[in-house]
GROMACS .gro file of C-alpha atoms in nm:
model
  238
    1UNK     CA    1  -0.004   0.006   0.002
    2UNK     CA    2   0.111   0.333  -0.088
    3UNK     CA    3   0.209   0.604   0.185
    4UNK     CA    4   0.112   0.952   0.253
    5UNK     CA    5   0.410   1.224   0.194
    6UNK     CA    6   0.421   1.510   0.440
    7UNK     CA    7   0.607   1.799   0.242
    8UNK     CA    8   0.789   1.998   0.521
    9UNK     CA    9   0.815   2.353   0.416
   10UNK     CA   10   0.875   2.478   0.750
   11UNK     CA   11   0.855   2.403   1.123
   12UNK     CA   12   0.760   2.531   1.459
   13UNK     CA   13   0.991   2.713   1.705
   14UNK     CA   14   1.291   2.489   1.761
   15UNK     CA   15   1.255   2.476   2.141
   16UNK     CA   16   0.879   2.411   2.116
   17UNK     CA   17   0.949   2.137   1.858
   18UNK     CA   18   1.203   1.966   2.091
   19UNK     CA   19   0.917   1.953   2.371
   20UNK     CA   20   0.616   1.859   2.142
   21UNK     CA   21   0.738   1.763   1.818
   22UNK     CA   22   0.720   1.956   1.483
   23UNK     CA   23   0.465   2.043   1.216
   24UNK     CA   24   0.512   1.700   1.042
   25UNK     CA   25   0.463   1.521   1.372
   26UNK     CA   26   0.143   1.703   1.443
   27UNK     CA   27   0.025   1.629   1.105
   28UNK     CA   28   0.090   1.261   1.102
   29UNK     CA   29  -0.070   1.215   1.454
   30UNK     CA   30  -0.388   1.406   1.325
   31UNK     CA   31  -0.417   1.180   1.034
   32UNK     CA   32  -0.391   0.899   1.288
   33UNK     CA   33  -0.105   0.737   1.085
   34UNK     CA   34   0.144   0.461   1.209
   35UNK     CA   35   0.501   0.548   1.146
   36UNK     CA   36   0.525   0.296   0.856
   37UNK     CA   37   0.246   0.481   0.666
   38UNK     CA   38   0.393   0.808   0.607
   39UNK     CA   39   0.705   0.969   0.503
   40UNK     CA   40   0.845   1.338   0.499
   41UNK     CA   41   1.049   1.520   0.273
   42UNK     CA   42   1.207   1.858   0.367
   43UNK     CA   43   1.161   2.088   0.092
   44UNK     CA   44   1.251   2.395   0.274
   45UNK     CA   45   1.604   2.217   0.314
   46UNK     CA   46   1.629   2.161  -0.043
   47UNK     CA   47   1.568   1.783  -0.033
   48UNK     CA   48   1.424   1.673  -0.380
   49UNK     CA   49   1.053   1.603  -0.397
   50UNK     CA   50   0.980   1.241  -0.522
   51UNK     CA   51   0.736   1.157  -0.795
   52UNK     CA   52   0.369   1.212  -0.692
   53UNK     CA   53   0.276   0.876  -0.852
   54UNK     CA   54   0.478   0.703  -0.570
   55UNK     CA   55   0.199   0.811  -0.298
   56UNK     CA   56  -0.151   0.791  -0.182
   57UNK     CA   57  -0.158   1.136  -0.084
   58UNK     CA   58   0.034   1.435   0.014
   59UNK     CA   59   0.015   1.704   0.271
   60UNK     CA   60   0.212   2.040   0.231
   61UNK     CA   61   0.276   2.194   0.602
   62UNK     CA   62   0.298   2.541   0.732
   63UNK     CA   63   0.578   2.762   0.757
   64UNK     CA   64   0.711   3.056   0.906
   65UNK     CA   65   0.842   3.161   0.577
   66UNK     CA   66   0.636   3.376   0.333
   67UNK     CA   67   0.520   3.242  -0.008
   68UNK     CA   68   0.665   3.565  -0.163
   69UNK     CA   69   0.990   3.540  -0.012
   70UNK     CA   70   1.123   3.423  -0.349
   71UNK     CA   71   1.356   3.114  -0.226
   72UNK     CA   72   1.445   2.872  -0.493
   73UNK     CA   73   1.291   2.581  -0.269
   74UNK     CA   74   0.932   2.763  -0.306
   75UNK     CA   75   0.982   2.773  -0.681
   76UNK     CA   76   1.069   2.402  -0.676
   77UNK     CA   77   0.784   2.331  -0.450
   78UNK     CA   78   0.533   2.500  -0.672
   79UNK     CA   79   0.632   2.307  -0.966
   80UNK     CA   80   0.589   1.994  -0.771
   81UNK     CA   81   0.237   2.106  -0.677
   82UNK     CA   82   0.162   2.129  -1.048
   83UNK     CA   83   0.291   1.788  -1.110
   84UNK     CA   84   0.107   1.649  -0.839
   85UNK     CA   85  -0.221   1.797  -0.945
   86UNK     CA   86  -0.165   1.666  -1.303
   87UNK     CA   87  -0.108   1.318  -1.156
   88UNK     CA   88  -0.420   1.360  -0.974
   89UNK     CA   89  -0.245   1.298  -0.644
   90UNK     CA   90  -0.470   1.404  -0.347
   91UNK     CA   91  -0.317   1.699  -0.182
   92UNK     CA   92  -0.382   1.917   0.129
   93UNK     CA   93  -0.209   2.249   0.175
   94UNK     CA   94  -0.226   2.403   0.523
   95UNK     CA   95  -0.184   2.762   0.584
   96UNK     CA   96   0.160   2.833   0.395
   97UNK     CA   97   0.082   2.542   0.206
   98UNK     CA   98  -0.265   2.657   0.124
   99UNK     CA   99  -0.127   2.984  -0.001
  100UNK     CA  100   0.156   2.802  -0.202
  101UNK     CA  101  -0.090   2.586  -0.373
  102UNK     CA  102  -0.317   2.874  -0.459
  103UNK     CA  103  -0.003   3.073  -0.593
  104UNK     CA  104   0.121   2.771  -0.775
  105UNK     CA  105  -0.209   2.676  -0.962
  106UNK     CA  106  -0.274   3.018  -1.095
  107UNK     CA  107  -0.393   3.211  -0.798
  108UNK     CA  108  -0.200   3.495  -0.599
  109UNK     CA  109  -0.060   3.485  -0.245
  110UNK     CA  110   0.049   3.777  -0.050
  111UNK     CA  111   0.011   3.992   0.260
  112UNK     CA  112  -0.348   4.027   0.391
  113UNK     CA  113  -0.435   4.381   0.372
  114UNK     CA  114  -0.579   4.375   0.718
  115UNK     CA  115  -0.288   4.234   0.860
  116UNK     CA  116  -0.213   3.927   1.098
  117UNK     CA  117  -0.493   3.690   1.197
  118UNK     CA  118  -0.431   3.486   1.513
  119UNK     CA  119  -0.616   3.278   1.770
  120UNK     CA  120  -0.938   3.067   1.721
  121UNK     CA  121  -1.185   3.187   1.450
  122UNK     CA  122  -1.516   3.070   1.312
  123UNK     CA  123  -1.484   2.881   0.986
  124UNK     CA  124  -1.813   2.902   0.751
  125UNK     CA  125  -1.866   2.637   0.510
  126UNK     CA  126  -1.998   2.725   0.160
  127UNK     CA  127  -2.277   2.537  -0.001
  128UNK     CA  128  -2.035   2.364  -0.217
  129UNK     CA  129  -1.882   2.208   0.099
  130UNK     CA  130  -2.191   1.982   0.116
  131UNK     CA  131  -2.062   1.775  -0.174
  132UNK     CA  132  -1.705   1.759  -0.085
  133UNK     CA  133  -1.554   1.436   0.015
  134UNK     CA  134  -1.366   1.571   0.321
  135UNK     CA  135  -1.592   1.867   0.432
  136UNK     CA  136  -1.925   1.685   0.386
  137UNK     CA  137  -2.123   1.614   0.713
  138UNK     CA  138  -1.920   1.904   0.925
  139UNK     CA  139  -2.112   2.170   1.080
  140UNK     CA  140  -2.183   2.466   0.876
  141UNK     CA  141  -1.966   2.668   1.115
  142UNK     CA  142  -1.697   2.536   1.339
  143UNK     CA  143  -1.385   2.661   1.527
  144UNK     CA  144  -1.024   2.646   1.365
  145UNK     CA  145  -0.696   2.800   1.480
  146UNK     CA  146  -0.515   3.059   1.282
  147UNK     CA  147  -0.192   3.219   1.276
  148UNK     CA  148  -0.091   3.397   0.938
  149UNK     CA  149   0.019   3.706   0.784
  150UNK     CA  150  -0.003   3.622   0.431
  151UNK     CA  151  -0.321   3.463   0.261
  152UNK     CA  152  -0.483   3.345  -0.077
  153UNK     CA  153  -0.539   3.686  -0.210
  154UNK     CA  154  -0.699   3.530  -0.543
  155UNK     CA  155  -0.788   3.162  -0.592
  156UNK     CA  156  -0.689   2.968  -0.897
  157UNK     CA  157  -0.937   2.996  -1.191
  158UNK     CA  158  -1.197   2.721  -1.166
  159UNK     CA  159  -1.136   2.667  -0.772
  160UNK     CA  160  -1.431   2.583  -0.551
  161UNK     CA  161  -1.454   2.799  -0.237
  162UNK     CA  162  -1.548   2.563   0.057
  163UNK     CA  163  -1.500   2.789   0.363
  164UNK     CA  164  -1.484   3.162   0.439
  165UNK     CA  165  -1.443   3.344   0.764
  166UNK     CA  166  -1.485   3.711   0.903
  167UNK     CA  167  -1.121   3.804   0.847
  168UNK     CA  168  -1.023   3.572   0.581
  169UNK     CA  169  -1.272   3.529   0.291
  170UNK     CA  170  -1.055   3.207   0.147
  171UNK     CA  171  -1.033   2.973   0.458
  172UNK     CA  172  -1.058   2.682   0.225
  173UNK     CA  173  -1.073   2.575  -0.143
  174UNK     CA  174  -1.053   2.300  -0.385
  175UNK     CA  175  -0.887   2.272  -0.726
  176UNK     CA  176  -0.990   1.984  -0.962
  177UNK     CA  177  -1.109   1.659  -0.795
  178UNK     CA  178  -0.888   1.629  -0.486
  179UNK     CA  179  -0.641   1.913  -0.411
  180UNK     CA  180  -0.746   2.115  -0.111
  181UNK     CA  181  -0.637   2.422   0.067
  182UNK     CA  182  -0.685   2.519   0.405
  183UNK     CA  183  -0.607   2.872   0.564
  184UNK     CA  184  -0.648   2.748   0.921
  185UNK     CA  185  -0.461   2.483   1.112
  186UNK     CA  186  -0.622   2.138   1.182
  187UNK     CA  187  -0.277   2.012   1.323
  188UNK     CA  188  -0.272   2.271   1.604
  189UNK     CA  189  -0.424   2.205   1.935
  190UNK     CA  190  -0.528   2.490   2.192
  191UNK     CA  191  -0.195   2.482   2.369
  192UNK     CA  192   0.000   2.529   2.042
  193UNK     CA  193  -0.203   2.834   1.927
  194UNK     CA  194  -0.178   2.999   2.275
  195UNK     CA  195   0.203   2.936   2.245
  196UNK     CA  196   0.197   3.141   1.911
  197UNK     CA  197  -0.013   3.427   2.070
  198UNK     CA  198   0.250   3.442   2.339
  199UNK     CA  199   0.544   3.432   2.116
  200UNK     CA  200   0.398   3.717   1.880
  201UNK     CA  201   0.272   3.926   2.168
  202UNK     CA  202   0.523   4.201   2.049
  203UNK     CA  203   0.403   4.200   1.697
  204UNK     CA  204   0.040   4.215   1.803
  205UNK     CA  205   0.106   4.504   1.996
  206UNK     CA  206   0.264   4.671   1.711
  207UNK     CA  207  -0.032   4.597   1.507
  208UNK     CA  208  -0.283   4.747   1.766
  209UNK     CA  209  -0.403   4.387   1.855
  210UNK     CA  210  -0.489   4.256   2.231
  211UNK     CA  211  -0.327   3.947   2.309
  212UNK     CA  212  -0.519   3.909   2.632
  213UNK     CA  213  -0.841   3.927   2.421
  214UNK     CA  214  -0.726   3.724   2.152
  215UNK     CA  215  -0.641   3.441   2.425
  216UNK     CA  216  -1.018   3.456   2.514
  217UNK     CA  217  -1.106   3.334   2.164
  218UNK     CA  218  -0.903   3.006   2.211
  219UNK     CA  219  -1.119   2.683   2.230
  220UNK     CA  220  -1.074   2.324   2.123
  221UNK     CA  221  -1.139   2.266   1.746
  222UNK     CA  222  -1.246   1.909   1.699
  223UNK     CA  223  -1.420   1.943   1.358
  224UNK     CA  224  -1.128   2.131   1.205
  225UNK     CA  225  -0.905   1.851   1.356
  226UNK     CA  226  -1.104   1.596   1.194
  227UNK     CA  227  -1.012   1.697   0.834
  228UNK     CA  228  -0.681   1.539   0.875
  229UNK     CA  229  -0.833   1.205   0.953
  230UNK     CA  230  -1.083   1.245   0.675
  231UNK     CA  231  -0.818   1.326   0.419
  232UNK     CA  232  -0.610   1.028   0.526
  233UNK     CA  233  -0.911   0.801   0.491
  234UNK     CA  234  -0.975   0.950   0.152
  235UNK     CA  235  -0.635   0.890   0.030
  236UNK     CA  236  -0.612   0.524   0.142
  237UNK     CA  237  -0.951   0.447   0.016
  238UNK     CA  238  -0.863   0.515  -0.362
   0.00000   0.00000   0.00000
């Protein structure tokens, strides 16, 4: 049976990763995958991305880098995304991965005009989500953890908008049959987003945002988290 590939485009803070594991670990745990059912490739470090046909599915992680940074590895990852979609590999891009997919497939990523979004926000599904393989049966509105300065400013031509939010109109989209992007973080739990709020408190103050108020938004996000397991089940059932 083919494995699921986790494309590492970045990681959490090094000291926090030493304590709790990194984005790839949180993602694999969220998908409920045994250690022999997934592999990770560090695209950010320049590791070559393998042929999409070798895998049952792929997840593109979040990152502290920005899609517009212009690094060579980002261009390489975009090219791989296009190959993966052409090969009909199921994909799930998370936060940076969501923005990268939008940018790679004909949309546009960039800084959100209203600045940083962080905390736990309401994600509202569109009508199209009712027929989507991984979003159907979820509540119309559910909480999701967010921490991002950039966003998918424009979706690719022909993309299906699946979810929106008060700050970000593009909380999720799907391209083609099975390539999804989610701006929110299904792999984060409440302690993780609280850690990010604490570490970005100075940045929040500089933008006129109240970290104490933002902390009051934080709550558990079981519906958001379930998308990882739903995506894995979809990949492994094909």
